[in-house]
mmCIF file of C-alpha atoms in Angstrom:
data_model
loop_
_atom_site.group_PDB
_atom_site.id
_atom_site.type_symbol
_atom_site.label_atom_id
_atom_site.label_comp_id
_atom_site.label_asym_id
_atom_site.label_seq_id
_atom_site.Cartn_x
_atom_site.Cartn_y
_atom_site.Cartn_z
ATOM 1 C CA MET G 132 9.353 -7.994 -15.618
ATOM 2 C CA HIS G 133 6.090 -6.063 -15.797
ATOM 3 C CA VAL G 134 4.708 -4.907 -12.338
ATOM 4 C CA LEU G 135 1.519 -3.300 -11.243
ATOM 5 C CA VAL G 136 1.729 -0.911 -8.241
ATOM 6 C CA THR G 137 -1.508 0.164 -7.025
ATOM 7 C CA ALA G 138 -2.761 2.125 -3.863
ATOM 8 C CA ALA G 139 -5.698 3.608 -2.214
ATOM 9 C CA SER G 140 -5.053 6.847 -0.704
ATOM 10 C CA LYS G 141 -7.345 9.476 0.974
ATOM 11 C CA HIS G 142 -4.916 12.416 1.508
ATOM 12 C CA ALA G 143 -2.055 11.518 -0.960
ATOM 13 C CA SER G 144 0.382 9.936 1.642
ATOM 14 C CA THR G 145 -0.196 6.410 0.526
ATOM 15 C CA ALA G 146 -0.177 7.385 -3.063
ATOM 16 C CA GLU G 147 3.435 8.940 -2.505
ATOM 17 C CA ILE G 148 4.624 5.736 -0.867
ATOM 18 C CA ALA G 149 3.483 3.587 -4.068
ATOM 19 C CA ASP G 150 5.144 6.209 -6.115
ATOM 20 C CA ALA G 151 8.464 5.598 -4.405
ATOM 21 C CA VAL G 152 8.019 1.822 -4.480
ATOM 22 C CA ALA G 153 7.312 1.961 -8.259
ATOM 23 C CA GLU G 154 10.334 4.255 -8.872
ATOM 24 C CA SER G 155 12.589 1.852 -6.769
ATOM 25 C CA LEU G 156 11.309 -1.005 -9.148
ATOM 26 C CA ARG G 157 11.835 1.019 -12.299
ATOM 27 C CA ALA G 158 15.384 1.722 -10.977
ATOM 28 C CA THR G 159 16.199 -1.857 -11.305
ATOM 29 C CA GLY G 160 14.984 -2.241 -14.892
ATOM 30 C CA ALA G 161 11.273 -3.495 -14.222
ATOM 31 C CA THR G 162 8.458 -1.945 -16.294
ATOM 32 C CA VAL G 163 5.985 -0.652 -13.767
ATOM 33 C CA ASP G 164 2.571 0.750 -14.268
ATOM 34 C CA ARG G 165 1.365 2.954 -11.245
ATOM 35 C CA CYS G 166 -2.382 3.567 -11.042
ATOM 36 C CA PRO G 167 -5.396 3.674 -8.569
ATOM 37 C CA PRO G 168 -7.034 0.469 -7.880
ATOM 38 C CA ASP G 169 -10.454 1.432 -8.914
ATOM 39 C CA GLU G 170 -8.980 2.313 -12.461
ATOM 40 C CA ILE G 171 -7.798 -1.162 -13.129
ATOM 41 C CA ALA G 172 -10.077 -3.709 -15.029
ATOM 42 C CA SER G 173 -7.698 -6.604 -15.215
ATOM 43 C CA VAL G 174 -4.210 -7.768 -13.961
ATOM 44 C CA ASP G 175 -3.769 -9.733 -16.969
ATOM 45 C CA GLY G 176 -0.034 -9.113 -18.337
ATOM 46 C CA TYR G 177 1.418 -8.256 -15.168
ATOM 47 C CA ASP G 178 4.140 -10.521 -13.629
ATOM 48 C CA ALA G 179 3.958 -9.254 -10.255
ATOM 49 C CA ILE G 180 1.668 -6.763 -8.425
ATOM 50 C CA VAL G 181 2.056 -4.467 -5.278
ATOM 51 C CA VAL G 182 -1.218 -3.256 -3.540
ATOM 52 C CA GLY G 183 -1.121 -0.750 -0.894
ATOM 53 C CA SER G 184 -3.614 1.214 1.324
ATOM 54 C CA GLY G 185 -4.236 3.899 3.787
ATOM 55 C CA VAL G 186 -5.499 2.566 7.063
ATOM 56 C CA TYR G 187 -8.249 4.274 8.717
ATOM 57 C CA ALA G 188 -9.630 2.932 12.039
ATOM 58 C CA GLY G 189 -7.669 -0.216 11.256
ATOM 59 C CA ARG G 190 -9.542 -0.814 7.877
ATOM 60 C CA TRP G 191 -8.129 -0.447 4.339
ATOM 61 C CA LEU G 192 -9.856 1.897 2.157
ATOM 62 C CA ASP G 193 -12.595 0.554 0.064
ATOM 63 C CA PRO G 194 -10.885 0.731 -3.436
ATOM 64 C CA ALA G 195 -8.080 -1.278 -2.274
ATOM 65 C CA ARG G 196 -10.197 -3.784 -0.541
ATOM 66 C CA SER G 197 -12.404 -4.005 -3.605
ATOM 67 C CA PHE G 198 -9.507 -4.268 -5.930
ATOM 68 C CA VAL G 199 -8.186 -7.417 -4.014
ATOM 69 C CA GLU G 200 -11.570 -8.952 -3.856
ATOM 70 C CA ARG G 201 -12.350 -8.504 -7.493
ATOM 71 C CA HIS G 202 -9.025 -9.899 -8.465
ATOM 72 C CA THR G 203 -8.520 -12.573 -5.926
ATOM 73 C CA ASP G 204 -8.171 -15.617 -8.296
ATOM 74 C CA ALA G 205 -5.620 -13.721 -10.383
ATOM 75 C CA LEU G 206 -3.707 -12.480 -7.511
ATOM 76 C CA ARG G 207 -3.339 -15.826 -6.324
ATOM 77 C CA ARG G 208 -1.401 -16.989 -9.331
ATOM 78 C CA ARG G 209 1.215 -14.245 -9.228
ATOM 79 C CA PRO G 210 3.686 -12.756 -6.633
ATOM 80 C CA VAL G 211 1.891 -10.224 -4.782
ATOM 81 C CA TRP G 212 2.976 -7.736 -2.000
ATOM 82 C CA LEU G 213 0.680 -5.803 -0.032
ATOM 83 C CA PHE G 214 1.340 -2.592 2.179
ATOM 84 C CA SER G 215 -0.507 -0.384 4.741
ATOM 85 C CA SER G 216 0.292 2.978 5.516
ATOM 86 C CA GLY G 217 -1.099 4.830 8.556
ATOM 87 C CA PRO G 218 0.374 4.405 11.984
ATOM 88 C CA LEU G 219 1.576 7.615 13.548
ATOM 89 C CA GLY G 220 4.152 8.942 16.000
ATOM 90 C CA ASP G 221 7.395 7.556 17.727
ATOM 91 C CA PRO G 222 6.922 4.725 18.533
ATOM 92 C CA PRO G 223 4.169 4.347 15.516
ATOM 93 C CA MET G 224 0.681 3.905 17.073
ATOM 94 C CA PRO G 225 -1.133 1.594 16.629
ATOM 95 C CA ALA G 226 1.597 -0.920 16.789
ATOM 96 C CA ASP G 227 -0.518 -3.832 15.305
ATOM 97 C CA PRO G 228 -0.673 -4.317 11.588
ATOM 98 C CA SER G 229 -4.046 -3.559 9.948
ATOM 99 C CA THR G 230 -6.350 -6.450 10.286
ATOM 100 C CA ASP G 231 -7.438 -6.079 6.569
ATOM 101 C CA GLY G 232 -3.953 -6.129 5.356
ATOM 102 C CA VAL G 233 -3.243 -9.301 7.155
ATOM 103 C CA THR G 234 -6.443 -10.969 6.141
ATOM 104 C CA LEU G 235 -6.162 -9.971 2.552
ATOM 105 C CA ALA G 236 -2.453 -11.161 2.305
ATOM 106 C CA GLU G 237 -3.664 -14.628 3.716
ATOM 107 C CA ARG G 238 -6.499 -14.716 1.330
ATOM 108 C CA ILE G 239 -4.385 -14.289 -1.915
ATOM 109 C CA GLY G 240 -1.123 -15.849 -0.468
ATOM 110 C CA ALA G 241 0.745 -12.649 -0.574
ATOM 111 C CA ARG G 242 4.566 -12.709 -0.430
ATOM 112 C CA GLU G 243 4.303 -10.032 2.396
ATOM 113 C CA HIS G 244 2.238 -7.468 4.065
ATOM 114 C CA ARG G 245 4.385 -4.560 5.182
ATOM 115 C CA THR G 246 3.306 -1.616 7.348
ATOM 116 C CA PHE G 247 4.767 1.888 7.034
ATOM 117 C CA THR G 248 4.288 4.702 9.159
ATOM 118 C CA GLY G 249 2.183 7.497 7.599
ATOM 119 C CA ARG G 250 1.775 11.202 7.507
ATOM 120 C CA LEU G 251 -0.929 13.221 9.213
ATOM 121 C CA ASP G 252 -1.403 16.733 7.837
ATOM 122 C CA PRO G 253 -4.326 18.541 9.550
ATOM 123 C CA ALA G 254 -4.519 20.989 6.801
ATOM 124 C CA ARG G 255 -5.499 18.259 4.436
ATOM 125 C CA LEU G 256 -8.387 16.979 6.639
ATOM 126 C CA GLY G 257 -12.108 17.790 6.769
ATOM 127 C CA PHE G 258 -13.921 19.240 9.472
ATOM 128 C CA LEU G 259 -15.004 15.815 10.840
ATOM 129 C CA GLU G 260 -11.451 14.322 10.297
ATOM 130 C CA ARG G 261 -9.859 16.907 12.250
ATOM 131 C CA THR G 262 -12.259 16.308 15.028
ATOM 132 C CA VAL G 263 -11.633 12.774 15.375
ATOM 133 C CA VAL G 264 -7.936 13.346 15.219
ATOM 134 C CA LYS G 265 -8.086 15.890 18.094
ATOM 135 C CA ALA G 266 -10.086 13.522 20.223
ATOM 136 C CA LEU G 267 -7.591 11.001 19.553
ATOM 137 C CA ARG G 268 -4.727 13.169 20.075
ATOM 138 C CA ALA G 269 -3.036 11.626 17.042
ATOM 139 C CA PRO G 270 0.217 13.148 16.482
ATOM 140 C CA ALA G 271 0.707 15.335 13.367
ATOM 141 C CA GLY G 272 3.766 15.047 11.269
ATOM 142 C CA ASP G 273 5.304 12.852 8.473
ATOM 143 C CA GLY G 274 6.829 9.588 9.854
ATOM 144 C CA ARG G 275 7.293 7.937 6.563
ATOM 145 C CA ASP G 276 10.854 6.306 6.274
ATOM 146 C CA TRP G 277 11.724 6.957 2.652
ATOM 147 C CA ASP G 278 14.915 4.860 2.875
ATOM 148 C CA ALA G 279 12.873 1.984 4.027
ATOM 149 C CA ILE G 280 10.248 2.282 1.489
ATOM 150 C CA ARG G 281 12.635 2.539 -1.399
ATOM 151 C CA ALA G 282 14.535 -0.440 0.097
ATOM 152 C CA TRP G 283 11.540 -2.462 0.226
ATOM 153 C CA GLY G 284 10.803 -1.642 -3.375
ATOM 154 C CA THR G 285 14.435 -2.684 -4.312
ATOM 155 C CA GLU G 286 14.096 -5.963 -2.422
ATOM 156 C CA ILE G 287 10.866 -6.874 -4.140
ATOM 157 C CA ALA G 288 12.961 -6.176 -7.649
ATOM 158 C CA GLY G 289 15.570 -8.772 -6.249
ATOM 159 C CA LEU G 290 13.148 -11.410 -5.363
ATOM 160 C CA LEU G 291 11.478 -11.035 -8.835
ATOM 161 C CA SER G 292 14.878 -11.284 -10.666
ATOM 162 C CA ALA G 293 15.875 -14.206 -8.482
ATOM 163 C CA THR G 294 12.632 -16.194 -9.367
ATOM 164 C CA ALA G 295 12.772 -15.269 -13.117
ATOM 165 C CA ARG G 296 16.278 -17.012 -13.540
#
């Protein structure tokens, strides 16, 4: 099974989630390519695809949205899973999933759209971003649930294995 895992990430948090999903898939024997969405010219040769994006102000990052838009027809013909990263705090806010993630999942017939809590490290932010974070009183910290992220990658591998039989 040859799987592409791609994610748009502004401050590395979402990229790290994609890396963990890729490692979980590799641990089950899948061949996995992991690269940014703006570096992918074609999805030919992939049996399945996982696409993720950091979410800012409820929106996916442009490279991830553009990737799905460029490859919509090809993605409709493959098993695809989408994930969003971005809610912060406990309980995570915002509670609703990214509208972009849901809309794109419906457009391509994705198997699932999953949302993972993100990380907010003010030291990685620019001046304007720090100002917005302060105004919104967004909680700093790392809320990513690594066990849940890895389990999702393993779950995807199991579903792919079941359909390959």
